[in-house]
Tab-separated table of C-alpha atoms in Angstrom:
chain	number	residue	atom	x	y	z
L	1	MET	CA	91.184	92.413	70.104
L	2	ASN	CA	90.420	93.008	73.761
L	3	VAL	CA	93.505	93.650	75.907
L	4	LEU	CA	92.208	91.146	78.460
L	5	VAL	CA	92.063	88.408	75.822
L	6	VAL	CA	95.584	89.218	74.600
L	7	LEU	CA	96.988	89.057	78.118
L	8	ALA	CA	95.152	85.765	78.745
L	9	ILE	CA	96.663	84.280	75.555
L	10	ILE	CA	100.148	85.422	76.550
L	11	LEU	CA	99.676	83.972	80.030
L	12	PHE	CA	98.463	80.670	78.623
L	13	GLY	CA	101.394	80.499	76.208
L	14	LEU	CA	103.966	81.132	78.928
L	15	MET	CA	102.335	78.656	81.337
L	16	TYR	CA	102.268	75.979	78.633
L	17	TRP	CA	105.875	76.693	77.661
L	18	ILE	CA	107.107	76.437	81.248
L	19	GLY	CA	104.813	73.794	82.702
L	20	ARG	CA	103.447	71.870	79.688
L	21	GLY	CA	100.541	69.761	80.941
L	22	LYS	CA	100.732	71.114	84.462
L	23	GLY	CA	100.807	74.633	83.069
L	24	ILE	CA	97.560	74.012	81.173
L	25	ARG	CA	95.925	72.638	84.319
L	26	SER	CA	97.150	75.673	86.259
L	27	PHE	CA	95.595	77.982	83.665
L	28	ILE	CA	92.269	76.163	83.865
L	29	ALA	CA	92.476	76.227	87.668
L	30	LEU	CA	92.561	80.044	87.562
L	31	PHE	CA	89.100	80.122	85.997
L	32	LEU	CA	87.792	77.390	88.297
L	33	ASN	CA	88.976	79.335	91.346
L	34	PHE	CA	87.429	82.508	89.956
L	35	ALA	CA	84.101	80.713	89.455
L	36	ILE	CA	84.179	79.365	93.014
L	37	THR	CA	85.005	82.800	94.411
L	38	PHE	CA	82.253	84.458	92.376
L	39	VAL	CA	79.638	81.943	93.534
L	40	THR	CA	80.865	82.275	97.125
L	41	ILE	CA	80.409	86.056	97.056
L	42	ILE	CA	76.832	85.616	95.851
L	43	LEU	CA	76.052	82.991	98.491
L	44	LEU	CA	77.498	85.134	101.311
L	45	THR	CA	74.196	87.010	101.359
L	46	TYR	CA	72.891	84.040	103.327
L	47	ARG	CA	73.964	85.553	106.624
L	48	ASP	CA	73.476	82.444	108.763
L	49	ALA	CA	75.771	80.290	106.620
L	50	ALA	CA	78.545	82.685	105.588
L	51	ILE	CA	81.326	80.859	107.462
L	52	SER	CA	80.203	77.417	106.293
L	53	ILE	CA	80.007	78.590	102.683
L	54	THR	CA	83.481	80.129	102.922
L	55	LEU	CA	84.994	76.959	104.397
L	56	VAL	CA	83.456	74.826	101.648
L	57	ALA	CA	84.817	77.244	99.038
L	58	CYS	CA	88.292	77.117	100.592
L	59	ILE	CA	88.252	73.324	100.589
L	60	LEU	CA	87.244	73.275	96.921
L	61	ILE	CA	89.985	75.770	96.062
L	62	SER	CA	92.516	73.644	97.952
L	63	LEU	CA	91.402	70.523	96.100
L	64	ILE	CA	91.825	72.278	92.758
L	65	ASN	CA	95.177	73.895	93.565
L	66	LEU	CA	96.676	70.741	95.059
L	67	PHE	CA	95.083	67.645	93.522
L	68	TYR	CA	93.909	68.906	90.130
L	69	ILE	CA	97.144	70.727	89.289
L	70	ASN	CA	99.657	68.400	90.980
L	71	GLU	CA	97.654	65.130	90.986
L	72	ILE	CA	97.068	62.889	94.018
L	73	THR	CA	100.437	62.065	95.591
L	74	GLN	CA	101.931	61.858	99.069
L	75	LYS	CA	103.083	65.478	98.917
L	76	THR	CA	99.705	66.829	97.824
L	77	LYS	CA	97.949	64.770	100.500
L	78	ALA	CA	100.280	66.179	103.138
L	79	ALA	CA	99.755	69.720	101.853
L	80	PHE	CA	95.972	69.279	101.828
L	81	TYR	CA	95.810	67.851	105.351
L	82	ALA	CA	98.086	70.628	106.587
L	83	THR	CA	95.863	73.235	104.937
L	84	LEU	CA	92.744	71.843	106.624
L	85	LEU	CA	94.445	71.705	110.023
L	86	THR	CA	95.734	75.264	109.686
L	87	LEU	CA	92.284	76.495	108.634
L	88	GLY	CA	90.773	74.856	111.703
L	89	ILE	CA	93.272	76.505	114.047
L	90	LEU	CA	93.051	79.941	112.457
L	91	LEU	CA	89.274	79.859	112.337
L	92	ALA	CA	89.200	80.113	116.132
L	93	VAL	CA	91.870	82.844	116.097
L	94	ILE	CA	90.037	84.867	113.443
L	95	PHE	CA	86.749	84.596	115.317
L	96	VAL	CA	88.309	86.007	118.502
L	97	VAL	CA	90.198	88.750	116.652
L	98	VAL	CA	87.193	89.947	114.639
L	99	HIS	CA	84.841	89.784	117.629
L	100	PHE	CA	87.031	91.847	119.962
L	101	SER	CA	88.583	94.230	117.415
L	102	MET	CA	85.155	95.395	116.145
L	103	THR	CA	86.633	96.306	112.754
L	104	GLN	CA	83.870	94.817	110.599
L	105	GLY	CA	81.692	97.045	108.464
L	106	PHE	CA	82.482	100.482	107.038
L	107	GLY	CA	84.543	103.283	108.532
L	108	GLU	CA	83.450	106.880	109.022
L	109	GLU	CA	85.587	107.896	106.042
L	110	GLU	CA	83.229	105.934	103.789
L	111	VAL	CA	79.970	107.430	105.073
L	112	GLU	CA	79.759	110.027	102.294
L	113	GLU	CA	80.101	107.428	99.536
L	114	LEU	CA	77.507	105.175	101.200
L	115	GLY	CA	74.998	107.971	101.802
L	116	MET	CA	72.989	107.169	98.670
L	117	PHE	CA	72.644	103.458	99.495
L	118	SER	CA	70.385	101.626	101.928
L	119	LEU	CA	72.174	100.113	104.921
L	120	GLN	CA	69.320	97.712	105.711
L	121	ILE	CA	70.821	94.817	103.777
L	122	GLY	CA	70.451	92.177	106.484
L	123	VAL	CA	74.030	90.889	106.318
L	124	ASN	CA	76.118	89.979	109.363
L	125	PHE	CA	79.287	91.995	108.753
L	126	GLU	CA	81.175	90.179	111.492
L	127	LYS	CA	80.827	86.934	109.570
L	128	ILE	CA	81.633	88.722	106.319
L	129	ALA	CA	84.874	90.037	107.860
L	130	MET	CA	85.780	86.517	108.975
L	131	SER	CA	85.027	85.165	105.510
L	132	MET	CA	87.267	87.803	103.913
L	133	MET	CA	90.188	86.832	106.152
L	134	ILE	CA	89.715	83.119	105.505
L	135	MET	CA	89.491	83.593	101.729
L	136	GLY	CA	92.519	85.869	101.757
L	137	MET	CA	94.504	83.261	103.651
L	138	ILE	CA	93.806	80.156	101.563
L	139	GLY	CA	96.095	81.134	98.662
L	140	ALA	CA	99.154	81.824	100.814
L	141	VAL	CA	98.574	78.694	102.920
L	142	THR	CA	98.235	76.269	100.004
L	143	ASP	CA	101.188	77.861	98.195
L	144	THR	CA	103.474	77.497	101.210
L	145	SER	CA	102.295	73.990	102.060
L	146	ILE	CA	102.855	72.542	98.581
L	147	ALA	CA	106.256	74.241	98.331
L	148	ILE	CA	107.413	72.632	101.591
L	149	ALA	CA	105.843	69.220	100.895
L	150	SER	CA	107.297	69.105	97.380
L	151	SER	CA	110.782	70.038	98.587
L	152	MET	CA	110.670	67.473	101.390
L	153	ASN	CA	109.523	64.826	98.917
L	154	GLU	CA	112.570	65.542	96.758
L	155	VAL	CA	114.865	65.315	99.785
L	156	PHE	CA	113.319	61.989	100.763
L	157	PHE	CA	113.493	60.677	97.191
L	158	HIS	CA	117.245	61.291	96.959
L	159	HIS	CA	117.924	60.237	100.577
L	160	PRO	CA	115.412	57.499	101.430
L	161	ALA	CA	117.429	56.441	104.503
L	162	ILE	CA	117.078	59.867	106.124
L	163	SER	CA	115.802	59.831	109.691
L	164	ARG	CA	112.467	61.255	110.774
L	165	LYS	CA	114.115	64.073	112.722
L	166	ALA	CA	116.458	65.026	109.895
L	167	LEU	CA	113.588	65.093	107.378
L	168	PHE	CA	111.492	67.264	109.673
L	169	CYS	CA	114.423	69.643	110.208
L	170	SER	CA	114.853	69.865	106.440
L	171	GLY	CA	111.217	70.868	106.087
L	172	MET	CA	111.569	73.526	108.774
L	173	SER	CA	114.704	74.859	107.116
L	174	ILE	CA	112.928	75.057	103.762
L	175	GLY	CA	109.979	76.750	105.450
L	176	GLY	CA	112.276	79.303	107.052
L	177	ASP	CA	113.596	80.285	103.622
L	178	ILE	CA	110.079	80.567	102.225
L	179	LEU	CA	108.773	82.517	105.211
L	180	GLY	CA	110.801	85.656	104.482
L	181	THR	CA	109.574	85.970	100.910
L	182	THR	CA	105.985	85.076	101.848
L	183	THR	CA	105.675	87.760	104.519
L	184	ASN	CA	107.220	90.335	102.188
L	185	THR	CA	104.780	89.320	99.462
L	186	LEU	CA	101.857	89.849	101.842
L	187	PHE	CA	103.196	93.235	102.902
L	188	PHE	CA	103.713	94.556	99.380
L	189	ALA	CA	100.361	93.128	98.271
L	190	PHE	CA	98.763	95.202	101.042
L	191	VAL	CA	100.716	98.333	100.095
L	192	GLY	CA	99.971	97.916	96.382
L	193	GLY	CA	96.306	97.116	96.858
L	194	TYR	CA	95.661	99.940	99.304
L	195	LEU	CA	98.025	102.595	98.008
L	196	ALA	CA	95.102	104.887	97.250
L	197	LEU	CA	93.841	104.419	100.816
L	198	ILE	CA	97.265	105.279	102.231
L	199	ILE	CA	97.460	108.474	100.138
L	200	TRP	CA	93.916	109.391	101.154
L	201	VAL	CA	94.678	108.951	104.856
L	202	LYS	CA	97.790	111.079	104.419
L	203	ASP	CA	95.720	113.892	102.872
L	204	LEU	CA	93.388	113.770	105.876
L	205	ASN	CA	96.365	114.683	108.095
L	206	TYR	CA	95.669	111.906	110.568
L	207	SER	CA	98.076	111.470	113.444
L	208	LEU	CA	99.687	108.083	113.950
L	209	GLY	CA	97.348	107.269	116.818
L	210	THR	CA	94.273	108.234	114.800
L	211	LEU	CA	95.514	106.258	111.808
L	212	VAL	CA	96.088	103.093	113.816
L	213	ASN	CA	92.612	103.313	115.353
L	214	THR	CA	90.682	103.963	112.141
L	215	LYS	CA	88.477	101.045	111.193
L	216	VAL	CA	89.288	101.193	107.485
L	217	PHE	CA	93.053	100.933	108.116
L	218	SER	CA	93.187	98.642	111.143
L	219	SER	CA	90.851	96.082	109.552
L	220	GLU	CA	93.235	95.630	106.626
L	221	VAL	CA	96.290	95.428	108.868
L	222	ILE	CA	94.588	92.802	111.038
L	223	SER	CA	93.673	90.848	107.914
L	224	VAL	CA	97.285	90.866	106.695
L	225	LEU	CA	98.545	89.800	110.129
L	226	CYS	CA	96.079	86.889	110.252
L	227	VAL	CA	97.143	85.755	106.785
L	228	GLY	CA	100.775	86.030	107.877
L	229	LEU	CA	99.980	83.928	110.946
L	230	GLY	CA	98.547	81.267	108.660
L	231	ALA	CA	101.671	81.346	106.479
L	232	ILE	CA	103.770	80.778	109.606
L	233	LEU	CA	101.660	78.013	111.163
L	234	ILE	CA	101.500	76.033	107.927
L	235	ILE	CA	105.282	75.486	107.963
L	236	PRO	CA	105.657	73.205	111.025
L	237	ILE	CA	102.293	71.542	110.347
L	238	THR	CA	103.257	70.643	106.771
L	239	ALA	CA	106.739	69.516	107.810
L	240	TRP	CA	105.290	67.257	110.510
L	241	LEU	CA	102.567	65.722	108.343
L	242	THR	CA	104.870	65.223	105.349
L	243	THR	CA	107.428	63.492	107.566
L	244	ARG	CA	104.777	61.147	108.969
L	245	LEU	CA	103.373	60.259	105.551
L	246	LEU	CA	106.747	59.665	103.882
L	247	ILE	CA	108.248	57.668	106.738
L	248	LYS	CA	105.024	55.687	107.150
L	249	LYS	CA	105.104	54.782	103.444
L	250	THR	CA	108.691	53.524	103.778
L	251	VAL	CA	107.862	51.409	106.812
L	252	LYS	CA	104.997	49.763	104.944
């Protein structure tokens, strides 16, 4: 039996054992997200609509991760609205960063590998770089937002008389605890995913200044920093929106 199939069966068994019905939905969501990502990559060849296609894909992924897995509740609504608001803010930031950093495309270290291919592919690499950052950010943003909204919902459920300020402060406190692990996760994901690149750059005997200014390295660092910025911004936005929705529901 294929190793991939065995690992998928083990994963499904563990997710069902831990999460029961929600675990099954989470397992199905993995394949739905993969299908959306695969279709998005194919559609990115339409150079004039790369950003729009990416935003639609991110919205669909958010809908699956929040509403399909966790159902439609106050906490998932708050997490979804917070995700959309954060995407809107970071879209402007990513556009400015990519435009002025000029890190899109391939670095000089990759010229030899690309020598056999045609470079006349008619794709706007600036928009592709923006799409990569947005897609890389959506997972961390939705994960952080639902964690904060769910925790705040539990606090409000056990203390329905809690004030608006106290509930918001609870959300910020929860977000502060999550922030440390989230940023570390992003850092080690970068190190693990680009370990071969780091070893390669070391063998080239680059100085620190040369390393920082290489396109292949700086583009990945900028991407990680933008994702980290999204993981930070989502905390106060989710805390604020969750507080408004929960308190508004009580008033009604």
